XYZ file of C-alpha atoms in Angstrom:
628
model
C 1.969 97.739 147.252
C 2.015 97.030 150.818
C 0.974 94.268 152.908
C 0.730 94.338 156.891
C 1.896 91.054 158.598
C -1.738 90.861 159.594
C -2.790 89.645 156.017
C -0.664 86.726 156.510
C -2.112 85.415 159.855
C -5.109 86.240 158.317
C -5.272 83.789 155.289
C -3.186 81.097 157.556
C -6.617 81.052 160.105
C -8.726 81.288 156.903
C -6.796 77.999 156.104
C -7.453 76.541 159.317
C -10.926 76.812 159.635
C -11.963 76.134 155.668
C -13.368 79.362 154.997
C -13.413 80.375 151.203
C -10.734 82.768 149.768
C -11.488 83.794 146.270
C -8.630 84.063 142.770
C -9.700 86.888 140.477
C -7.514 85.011 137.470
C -6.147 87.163 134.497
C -8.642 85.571 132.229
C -11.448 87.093 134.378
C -12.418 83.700 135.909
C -13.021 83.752 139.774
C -12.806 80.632 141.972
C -13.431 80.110 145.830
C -10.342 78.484 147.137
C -8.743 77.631 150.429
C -5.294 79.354 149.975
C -1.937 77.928 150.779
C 0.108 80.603 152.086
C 3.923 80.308 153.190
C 4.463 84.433 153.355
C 2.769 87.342 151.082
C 3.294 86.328 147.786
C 5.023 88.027 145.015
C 4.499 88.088 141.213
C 7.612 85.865 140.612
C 5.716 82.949 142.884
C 4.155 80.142 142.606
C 0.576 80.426 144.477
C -0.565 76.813 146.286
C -4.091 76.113 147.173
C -6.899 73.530 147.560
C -10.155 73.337 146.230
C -12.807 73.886 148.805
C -13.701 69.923 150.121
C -10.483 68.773 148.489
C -7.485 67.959 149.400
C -5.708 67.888 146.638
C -2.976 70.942 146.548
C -2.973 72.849 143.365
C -0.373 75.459 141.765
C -0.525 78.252 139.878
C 2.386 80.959 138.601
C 1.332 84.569 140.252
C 1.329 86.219 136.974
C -1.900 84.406 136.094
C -3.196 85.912 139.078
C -4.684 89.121 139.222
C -5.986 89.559 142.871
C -6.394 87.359 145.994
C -8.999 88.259 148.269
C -9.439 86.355 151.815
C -12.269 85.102 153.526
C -12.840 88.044 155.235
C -12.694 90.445 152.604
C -8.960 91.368 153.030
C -7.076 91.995 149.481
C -3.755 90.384 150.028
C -2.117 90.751 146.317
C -3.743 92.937 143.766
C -1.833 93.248 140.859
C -1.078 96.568 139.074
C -1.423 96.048 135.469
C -5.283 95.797 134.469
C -7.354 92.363 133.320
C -6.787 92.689 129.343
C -10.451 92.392 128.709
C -9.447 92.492 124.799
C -7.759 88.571 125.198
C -10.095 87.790 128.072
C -13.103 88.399 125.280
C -11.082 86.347 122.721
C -10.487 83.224 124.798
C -14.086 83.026 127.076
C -15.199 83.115 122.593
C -12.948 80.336 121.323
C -14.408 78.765 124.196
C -17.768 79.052 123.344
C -17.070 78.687 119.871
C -18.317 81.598 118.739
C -15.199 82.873 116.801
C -12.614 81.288 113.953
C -9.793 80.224 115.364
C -6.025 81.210 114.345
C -4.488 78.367 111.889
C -1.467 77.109 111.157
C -0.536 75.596 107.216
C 2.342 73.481 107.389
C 4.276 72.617 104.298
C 3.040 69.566 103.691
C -0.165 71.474 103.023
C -2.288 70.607 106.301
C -3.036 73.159 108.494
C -4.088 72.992 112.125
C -6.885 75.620 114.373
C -5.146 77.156 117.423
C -4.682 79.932 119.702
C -1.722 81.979 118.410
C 0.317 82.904 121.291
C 2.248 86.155 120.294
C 3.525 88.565 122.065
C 3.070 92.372 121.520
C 5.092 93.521 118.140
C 6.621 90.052 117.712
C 8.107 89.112 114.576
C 8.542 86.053 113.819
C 11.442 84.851 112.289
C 12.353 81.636 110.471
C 14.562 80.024 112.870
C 12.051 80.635 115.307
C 9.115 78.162 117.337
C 6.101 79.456 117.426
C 4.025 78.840 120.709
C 0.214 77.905 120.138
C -2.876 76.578 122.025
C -5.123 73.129 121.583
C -8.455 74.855 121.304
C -10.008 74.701 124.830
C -6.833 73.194 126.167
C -4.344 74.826 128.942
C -1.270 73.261 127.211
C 1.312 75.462 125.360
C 2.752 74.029 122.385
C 5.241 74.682 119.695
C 6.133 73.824 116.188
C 9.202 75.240 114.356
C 8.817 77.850 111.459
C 10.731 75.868 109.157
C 7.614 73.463 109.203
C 5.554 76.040 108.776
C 4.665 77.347 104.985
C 2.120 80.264 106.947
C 0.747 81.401 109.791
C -2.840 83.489 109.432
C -4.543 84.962 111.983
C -8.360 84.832 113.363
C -9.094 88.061 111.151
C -7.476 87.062 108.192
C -3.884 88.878 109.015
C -1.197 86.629 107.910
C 1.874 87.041 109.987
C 4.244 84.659 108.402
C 4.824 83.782 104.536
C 7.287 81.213 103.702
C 9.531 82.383 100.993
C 9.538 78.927 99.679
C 5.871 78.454 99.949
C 6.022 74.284 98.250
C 2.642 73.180 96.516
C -0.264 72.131 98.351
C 0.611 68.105 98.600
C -2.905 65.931 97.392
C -2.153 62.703 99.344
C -5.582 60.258 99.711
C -4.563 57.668 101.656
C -1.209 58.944 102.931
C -1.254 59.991 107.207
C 1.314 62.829 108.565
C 2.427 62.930 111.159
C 3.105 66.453 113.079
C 5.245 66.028 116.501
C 4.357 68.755 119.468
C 6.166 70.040 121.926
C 4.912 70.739 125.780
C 6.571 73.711 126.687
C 4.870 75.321 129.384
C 2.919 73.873 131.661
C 4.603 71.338 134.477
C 2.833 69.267 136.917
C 3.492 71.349 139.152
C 2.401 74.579 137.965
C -0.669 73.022 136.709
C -3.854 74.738 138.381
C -6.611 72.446 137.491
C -6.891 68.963 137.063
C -10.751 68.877 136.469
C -10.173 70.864 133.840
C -8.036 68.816 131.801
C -9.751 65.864 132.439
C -12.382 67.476 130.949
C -10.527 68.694 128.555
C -11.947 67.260 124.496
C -9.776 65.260 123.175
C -12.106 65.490 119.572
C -9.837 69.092 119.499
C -6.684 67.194 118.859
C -7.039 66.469 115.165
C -5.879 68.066 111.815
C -9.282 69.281 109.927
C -10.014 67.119 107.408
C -9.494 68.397 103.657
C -11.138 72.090 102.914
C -10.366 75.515 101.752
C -9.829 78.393 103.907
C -9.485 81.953 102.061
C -7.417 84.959 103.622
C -7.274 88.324 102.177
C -4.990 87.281 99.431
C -7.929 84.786 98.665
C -5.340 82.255 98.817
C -6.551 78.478 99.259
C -5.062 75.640 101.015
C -5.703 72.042 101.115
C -5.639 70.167 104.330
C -4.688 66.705 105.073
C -6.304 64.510 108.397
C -4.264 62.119 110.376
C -6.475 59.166 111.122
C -5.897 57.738 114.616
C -6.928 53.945 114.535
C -9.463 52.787 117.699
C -6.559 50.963 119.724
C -5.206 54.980 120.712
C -8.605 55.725 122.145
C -8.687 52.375 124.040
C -5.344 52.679 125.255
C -5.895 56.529 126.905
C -8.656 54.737 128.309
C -6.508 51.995 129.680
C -3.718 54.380 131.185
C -6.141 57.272 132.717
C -7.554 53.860 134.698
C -4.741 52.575 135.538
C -3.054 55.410 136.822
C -6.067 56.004 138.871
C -6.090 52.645 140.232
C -1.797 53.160 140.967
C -2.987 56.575 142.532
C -5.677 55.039 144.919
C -3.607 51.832 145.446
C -0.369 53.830 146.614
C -2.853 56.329 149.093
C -3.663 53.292 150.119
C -0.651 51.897 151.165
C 0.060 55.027 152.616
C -2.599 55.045 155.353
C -1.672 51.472 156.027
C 1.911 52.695 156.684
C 1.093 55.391 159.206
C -0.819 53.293 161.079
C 2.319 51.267 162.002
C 4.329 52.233 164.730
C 7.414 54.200 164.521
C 9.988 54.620 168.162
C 10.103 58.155 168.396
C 13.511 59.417 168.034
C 16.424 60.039 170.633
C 16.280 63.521 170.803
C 12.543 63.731 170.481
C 12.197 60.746 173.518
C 14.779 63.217 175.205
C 12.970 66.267 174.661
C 9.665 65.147 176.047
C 11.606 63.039 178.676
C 13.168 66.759 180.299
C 9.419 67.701 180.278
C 7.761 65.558 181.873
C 10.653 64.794 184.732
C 10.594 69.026 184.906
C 6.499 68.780 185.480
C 6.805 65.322 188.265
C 9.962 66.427 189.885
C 8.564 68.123 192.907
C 6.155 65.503 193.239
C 8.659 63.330 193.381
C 11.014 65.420 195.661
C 8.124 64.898 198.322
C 8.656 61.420 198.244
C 12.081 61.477 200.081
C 13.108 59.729 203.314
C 10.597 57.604 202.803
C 12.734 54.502 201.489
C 10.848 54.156 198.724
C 12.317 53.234 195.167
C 10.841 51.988 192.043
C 12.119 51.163 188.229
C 9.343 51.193 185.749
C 8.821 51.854 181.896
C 5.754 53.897 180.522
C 5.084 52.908 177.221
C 2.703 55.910 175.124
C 1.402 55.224 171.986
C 0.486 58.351 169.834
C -1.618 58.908 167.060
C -0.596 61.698 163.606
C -1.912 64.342 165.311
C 0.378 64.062 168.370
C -2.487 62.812 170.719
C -1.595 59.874 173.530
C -3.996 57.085 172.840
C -2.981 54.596 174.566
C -0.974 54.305 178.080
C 1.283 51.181 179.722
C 3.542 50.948 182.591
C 5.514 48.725 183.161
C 6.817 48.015 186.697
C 10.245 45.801 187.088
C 10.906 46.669 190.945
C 8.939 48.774 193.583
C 9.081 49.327 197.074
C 5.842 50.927 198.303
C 3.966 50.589 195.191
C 1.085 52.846 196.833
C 3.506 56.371 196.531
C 4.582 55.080 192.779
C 0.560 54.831 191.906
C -0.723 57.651 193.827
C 2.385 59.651 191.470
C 1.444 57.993 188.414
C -2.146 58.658 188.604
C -2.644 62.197 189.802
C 0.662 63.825 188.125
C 2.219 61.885 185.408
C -0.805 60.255 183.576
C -2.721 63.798 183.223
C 0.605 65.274 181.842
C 0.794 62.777 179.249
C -2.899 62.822 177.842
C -2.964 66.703 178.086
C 0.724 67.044 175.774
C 1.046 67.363 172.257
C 3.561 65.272 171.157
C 6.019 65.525 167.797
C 5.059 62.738 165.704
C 7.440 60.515 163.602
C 7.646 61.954 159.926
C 8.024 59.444 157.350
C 9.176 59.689 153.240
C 6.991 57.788 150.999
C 8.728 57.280 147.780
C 6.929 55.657 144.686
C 9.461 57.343 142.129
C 10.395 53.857 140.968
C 7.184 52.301 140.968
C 5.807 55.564 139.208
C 8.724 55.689 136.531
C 8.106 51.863 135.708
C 4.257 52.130 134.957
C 5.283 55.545 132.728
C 7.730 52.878 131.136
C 5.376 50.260 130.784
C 3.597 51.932 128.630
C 5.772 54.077 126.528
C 6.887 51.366 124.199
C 2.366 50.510 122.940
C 2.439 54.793 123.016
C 5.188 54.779 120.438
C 3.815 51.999 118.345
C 0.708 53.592 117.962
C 0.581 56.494 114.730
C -0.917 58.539 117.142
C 1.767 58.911 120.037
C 0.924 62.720 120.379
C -2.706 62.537 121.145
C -1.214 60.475 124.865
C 0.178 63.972 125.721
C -2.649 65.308 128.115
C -3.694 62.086 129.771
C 0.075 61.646 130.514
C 0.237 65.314 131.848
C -3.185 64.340 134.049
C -1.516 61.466 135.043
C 1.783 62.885 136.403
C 0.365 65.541 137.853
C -1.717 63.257 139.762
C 1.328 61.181 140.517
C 3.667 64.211 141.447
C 1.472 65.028 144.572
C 2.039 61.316 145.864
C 5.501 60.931 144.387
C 7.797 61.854 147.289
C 4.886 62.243 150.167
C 6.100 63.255 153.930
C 3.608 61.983 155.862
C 3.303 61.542 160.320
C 3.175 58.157 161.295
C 1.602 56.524 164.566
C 4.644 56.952 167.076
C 5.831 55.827 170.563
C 7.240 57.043 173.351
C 8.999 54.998 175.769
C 9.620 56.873 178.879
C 11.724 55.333 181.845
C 10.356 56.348 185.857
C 13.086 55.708 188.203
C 13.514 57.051 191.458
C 15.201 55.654 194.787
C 14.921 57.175 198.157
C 16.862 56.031 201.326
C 17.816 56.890 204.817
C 21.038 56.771 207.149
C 21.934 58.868 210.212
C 25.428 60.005 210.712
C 27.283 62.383 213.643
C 28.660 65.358 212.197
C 31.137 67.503 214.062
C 30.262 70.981 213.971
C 33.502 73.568 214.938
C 33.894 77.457 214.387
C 32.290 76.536 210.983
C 34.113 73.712 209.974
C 31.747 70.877 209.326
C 33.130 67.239 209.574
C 31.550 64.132 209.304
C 33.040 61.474 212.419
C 34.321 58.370 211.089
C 36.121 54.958 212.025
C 39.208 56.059 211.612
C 40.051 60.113 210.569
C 36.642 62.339 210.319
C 36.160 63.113 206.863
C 35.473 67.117 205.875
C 32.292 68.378 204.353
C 32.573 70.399 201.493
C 29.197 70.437 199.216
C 28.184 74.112 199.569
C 24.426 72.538 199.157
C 25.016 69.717 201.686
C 26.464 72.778 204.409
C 23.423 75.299 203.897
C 21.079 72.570 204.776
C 22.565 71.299 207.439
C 23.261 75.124 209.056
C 19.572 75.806 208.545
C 18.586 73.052 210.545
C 21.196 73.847 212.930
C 19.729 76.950 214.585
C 21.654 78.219 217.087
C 25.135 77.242 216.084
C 27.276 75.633 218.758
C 29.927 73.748 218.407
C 29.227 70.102 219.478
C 28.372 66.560 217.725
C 25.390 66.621 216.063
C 23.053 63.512 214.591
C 22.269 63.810 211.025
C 19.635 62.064 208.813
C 20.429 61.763 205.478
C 18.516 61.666 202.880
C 20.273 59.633 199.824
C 18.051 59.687 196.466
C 18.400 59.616 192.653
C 15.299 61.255 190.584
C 14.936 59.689 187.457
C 18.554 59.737 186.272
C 21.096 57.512 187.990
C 22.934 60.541 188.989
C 22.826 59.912 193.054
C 21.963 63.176 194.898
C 21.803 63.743 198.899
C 20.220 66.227 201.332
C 19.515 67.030 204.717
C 16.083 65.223 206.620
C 17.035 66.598 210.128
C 19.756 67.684 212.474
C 19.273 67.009 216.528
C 21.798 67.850 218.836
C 23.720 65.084 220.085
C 26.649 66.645 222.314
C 27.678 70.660 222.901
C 31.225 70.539 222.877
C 31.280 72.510 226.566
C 35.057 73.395 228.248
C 33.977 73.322 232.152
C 35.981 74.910 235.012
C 34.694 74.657 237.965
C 33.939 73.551 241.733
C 31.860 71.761 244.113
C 31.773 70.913 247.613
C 29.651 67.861 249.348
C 29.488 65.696 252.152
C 29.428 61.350 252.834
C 26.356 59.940 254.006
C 26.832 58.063 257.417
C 25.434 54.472 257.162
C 25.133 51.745 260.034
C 28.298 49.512 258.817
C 30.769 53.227 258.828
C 33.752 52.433 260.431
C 33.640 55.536 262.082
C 31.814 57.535 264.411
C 30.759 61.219 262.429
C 27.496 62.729 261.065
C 26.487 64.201 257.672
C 28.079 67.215 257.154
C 31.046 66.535 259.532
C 33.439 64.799 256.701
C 33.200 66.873 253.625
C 35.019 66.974 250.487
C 35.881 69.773 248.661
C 36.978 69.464 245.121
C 37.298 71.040 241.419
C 37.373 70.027 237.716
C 37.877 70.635 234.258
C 35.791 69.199 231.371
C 37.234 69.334 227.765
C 34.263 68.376 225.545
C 33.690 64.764 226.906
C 36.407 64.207 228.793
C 37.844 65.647 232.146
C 39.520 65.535 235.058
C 39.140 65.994 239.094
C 40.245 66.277 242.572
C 40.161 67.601 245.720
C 40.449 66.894 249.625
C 38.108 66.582 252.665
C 37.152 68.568 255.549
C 36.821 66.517 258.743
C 34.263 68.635 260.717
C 34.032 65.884 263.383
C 34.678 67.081 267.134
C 34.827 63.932 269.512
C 35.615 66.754 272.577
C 32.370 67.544 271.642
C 30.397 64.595 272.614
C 28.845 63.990 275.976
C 29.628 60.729 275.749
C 32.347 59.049 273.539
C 31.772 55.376 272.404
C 33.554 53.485 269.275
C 36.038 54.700 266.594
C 36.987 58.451 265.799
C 38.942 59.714 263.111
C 41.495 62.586 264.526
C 44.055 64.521 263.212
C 42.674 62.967 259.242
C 44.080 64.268 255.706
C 42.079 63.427 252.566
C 42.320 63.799 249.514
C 40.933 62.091 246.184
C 41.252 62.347 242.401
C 39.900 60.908 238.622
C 38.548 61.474 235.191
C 35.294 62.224 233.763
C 33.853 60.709 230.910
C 30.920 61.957 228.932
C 27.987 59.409 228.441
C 24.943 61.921 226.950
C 25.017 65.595 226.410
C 24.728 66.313 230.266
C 25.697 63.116 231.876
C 29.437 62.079 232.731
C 30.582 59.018 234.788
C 33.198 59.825 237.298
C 35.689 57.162 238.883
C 38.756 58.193 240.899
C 41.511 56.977 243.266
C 41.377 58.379 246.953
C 43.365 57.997 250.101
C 42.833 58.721 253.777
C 45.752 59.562 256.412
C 44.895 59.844 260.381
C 45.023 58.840 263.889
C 42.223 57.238 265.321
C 41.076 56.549 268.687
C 38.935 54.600 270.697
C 36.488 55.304 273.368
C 34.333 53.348 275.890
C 32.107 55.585 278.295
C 33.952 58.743 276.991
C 37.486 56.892 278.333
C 40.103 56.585 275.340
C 40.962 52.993 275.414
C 43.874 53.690 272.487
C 45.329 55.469 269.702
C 46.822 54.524 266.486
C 49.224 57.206 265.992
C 49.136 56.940 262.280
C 46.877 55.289 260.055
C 46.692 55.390 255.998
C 44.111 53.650 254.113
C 43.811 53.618 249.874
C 39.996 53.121 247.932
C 38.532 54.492 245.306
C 35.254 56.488 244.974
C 32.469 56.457 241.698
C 29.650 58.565 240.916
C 27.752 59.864 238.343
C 27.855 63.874 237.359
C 24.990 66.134 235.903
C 27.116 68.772 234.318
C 24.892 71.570 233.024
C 25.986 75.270 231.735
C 26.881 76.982 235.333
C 25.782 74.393 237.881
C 26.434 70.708 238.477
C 25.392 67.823 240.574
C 27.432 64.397 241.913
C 26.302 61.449 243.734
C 28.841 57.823 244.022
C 30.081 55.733 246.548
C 33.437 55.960 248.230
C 35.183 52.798 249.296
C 37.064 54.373 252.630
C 34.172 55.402 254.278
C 32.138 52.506 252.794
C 29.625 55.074 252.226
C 27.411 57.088 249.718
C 28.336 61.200 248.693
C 26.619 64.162 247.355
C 27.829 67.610 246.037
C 26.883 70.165 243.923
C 28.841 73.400 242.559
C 29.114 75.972 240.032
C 31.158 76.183 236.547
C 31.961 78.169 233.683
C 30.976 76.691 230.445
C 33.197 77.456 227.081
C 31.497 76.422 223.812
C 34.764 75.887 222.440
């Protein structure tokens, strides 16, 4: 027979939602059920399942069961052979009473009603047990042959004669005792307990003295064991008490589970690397905004995983208002909307189950009735065996550590040809975190090589694992190779020395700039023309030589401060009314000259002072740049 997956999912949501499934049993009986269902089951099984408004899990061996039907109509297990309506008939009788039952004679001439339990063609032989049923009763029993004188049938067969049949024993006031063995049903295969706790016990007794006649028209006398009160009292006592155990340990149970249980490392782990996985881009948008906090969230979860109840607890913070705005709108709503694993406990009342068993074996055995304690003792570990070893969630917590720390520094990296170094006190130190260089080429743009200023963004995410990444990059200095030239000319002011005009004493220079440093120099033209003059009064440089020369160094991207030695050779003359009064033939004078220089790509501008001519300069001029 063949079963489609679907059957399975189909009695596990039947489960779920406490819909009825129905047992067709062997014995014809039909019950509405909730089953129990691990996979399809097979014929060698053992079928679990709850009565419907119970919780209580029952078993039941498969080949009891003839068909299992789910709640929506779907045969899951059907099983081949046919209901034997023959023994059906027989047992829903002896049930009702309405037919003799099978007996047993034993040899000390009693003889007991049962249920025969034989199996097709059977023989039984004398070193044999022969299996029998308690009218109304679900118990299997057995009783050696060699206690048995015969064994007749409901229709007066006999299917086992003693060969040393002894003589009917007369005894008035003498009790026997006949021992019984359980020998098939376990609490665990057990299918209902209602029924055996409604089971007679008036069915447990030897018939009291009377003739029964077979086809041989043989007759037997029978012999009645007489149970004194004190065994009916004491079931009494233990069915109570082991009901009042059951409730108590339940009981204690509950209690238990509402106690809370830390949550274990790997299960605290496992819900950690969720929840930091869900916050961390929240988190991430936090950065650069030196902003740190340490804090513990505390959740407190109920058996069915739920979170119902939340604290935080906050050691350090800096800019509380980003930790609460985070805690509220992200990692709160995670929390109350996860399911979490709850703590599974073992509840083990072997011992205290084994010592109530104990405490009343000794008053069973000193009773003359010790058999009749069988069922109640069967209810009673049955009831015991579901409770025995229970697994069972408990209340749990979660404690969850938030830690983050953001914080800012700016550095000047050193960009060249694609080597990326980050300028120190002493030697520049290289960069070599493939993640660090992306981010700081795509917020280069157009990459030159210079001195760049970096913000840095230093952070650790809730680890202590310390991670860094690029804020910004602005351009600081273009490392620029300038060749180039420039020609200018002093400003004339009232305290010159000299007699000349702008544009009569120029100088004409050139330079080269390496990154932030260069040099300069030059020499001027003396334009001045005294011959000229219409009139010639004061001081005139004649026959003059000059040259000058100096460094540059860089202050800003563009800017460079320029400072230089310079020296002046020539004759000069004086006039009054155009008549040359006298002549120095040689003169030499030393200075210096400043200025400032806006160097840009191609073009460039100068203004200083120079100390010879105790006056102000200009010039302007044109250079190559090299972004070298």
């Amino acid at each position: 027979m063949k079963y489609s997956i679907l059957a399975f999912f189909l009695s596990v949501s039947a489960f779920s939602f406490g819909q009825s499934d129905q047992i067709l049993f062997k014995n014809n009986e039909e019950k509405e059920v909730v089953l129990i269902l691990d996979n399809i089951p097979t014929k060698e099984d053992i079928l679990s399942y709850k009565l419907p408004n119970s919780e209580v899990v029952m078993n039941i061996p498969m080949y009891k069961v003839q068909r299992l039907t789910l709640s929506d109509g779907y045969i899951l297990y059907e099983d081949s052979e046919p209901i034997d309506e023959v023994k059906t008939t027989k047992q829903e009788l002896l049930k009702n009473n309405s037919i003799a039952y099978d007996k047993i004679e034993l040899k000390n001439g009693a003889f007991i009603e049962v249920l025969i339990l034989l199996e097709e063609g059977q023989k039984l032989e004398l070193e044999e047990e022969l299996k029998y049923k308690l009218p109304n009763s679900p118990y299997s029993k057995s009783i050696k042959l060699t206690e048995v004188s015969k064994v007749i049938l409901s229709n007066g067969l006999v299917v086992y004669n003693s060969l040393n049949l002894p003589e009917p024993q007369k005894t008035s006031n003498t009790t026997n005792k006949i021992e019984h063995q359980n020998t098939l049903v376990s609490e665990k295969n057990y299918p209902n307990i209602e029924a055996v706790v409604q089971e007679s016990e008036t069915n447990h007794h030897l018939t009291d003295s009377s003739s029964f006649n077979n086809n041989n028209s043989q007759s037997y006398s029978q012999t009645q064991i007489i149970c004194s009160k004190e065994v009916e009292t004491l079931k009494r006592e233990i069915d109570y008490r082991a009901v009042v155990l059951y409730e108590q340990i339940l009981k204690e149970i509950e209690q238990a589970r509402t106690i809370y249980s830390n949550a274990s490392f790997s299960e605290t782990e496992t819900f950690k690397k969720k929840l930091f996985s869900a916050i961390d881009d929240e988190i991430i948008l936090l950065k650069c905004n030196e902003a740190f906090v340490e804090a513990e969230i505390t959740i407190y979860v109920d058996t069915l995983g739920n979170a119902i109840e939340i604290l935080d607890e906050v050691e350090d913070v800096k800019q509380l208002r980003l930790y609460t705005t985070l805690r509220e709108n992200s990692i709160y709503p995670y929390i109350r909307n996860h399911t979490f694993n709850v703590v599974d406990t073992l509840f083990n009342y072997t011992k205290q189950i084994e010592d109530f068993f104990d405490s009343y074996q000794i008053k069973i055995n000193q009773t003359n009735c010790p058999q009749e304690f069988e069922e109640v003792l069967d209810i009673a570990r049955y009831r015991f065996w579901n409770i025995e070893k229970l697994i069972k969630s408990k209340y749990t917590i979660y404690k969850v550590p938030i830690k983050y720390s953001f914080t800012s520094k700016f550095q000047t990296w050193i960009y060249h040809n694609d080597n990326v170094q980050v300028k120190g006190k002493g030697e520049n130190i290289k960069v070599t975190d493939k993640k660090i260089l992306n981010e700081f080429k795509e917020n280069l743009g157009k990459k030159k090589n210079g001195e760049y200023q970096v913000g840095i963004c230093i952070f650790s995410i809730l680890s202590d694992s310390i991670q860094m990444s690029i804020s910004y990059v602005k351009q600081k200095y273009i490392h620029y190779i300038h060749i180039g030239s420039s020609i200018g000319s002093f400003i004339p002011l009232n305290n010159t020395s000299y007699n000349w005009k702008f544009g009569e004493i120029m100088p004409l220079e050139g330079m080269l700039i390496f990154h932030r440093f260069g040099l300069f120099g030059g020499y001027g033209l003396n334009l001045t023309d005294p011959y000229g003059n219409t009139t010639l009064e004061g001081s005139y440089l004649e026959k003059s030589k000059y040259f000058h020369g100096g460094i540059y160094l860089g202050l800003a991207q563009y800017f460079y401060f320029k400072a230089g030695y310079c020296q002046l050779d020539s004759e000069i003359a004086k006039y009054s009314n155009s008549i040359e009064l006298n002549r120095s033939n040689f003169n030499r004078k030393h200075g210096f000259t400043t200025g400032l220089s806006l160097v840009f790509p191609v073009v460039h501008f100068e203004g200083g002072y120079n100390y010879i001519f105790n006056s102000p300069y200009v010039s302007a001029g044109l250079n190559i740049p090299l972004n070298k």
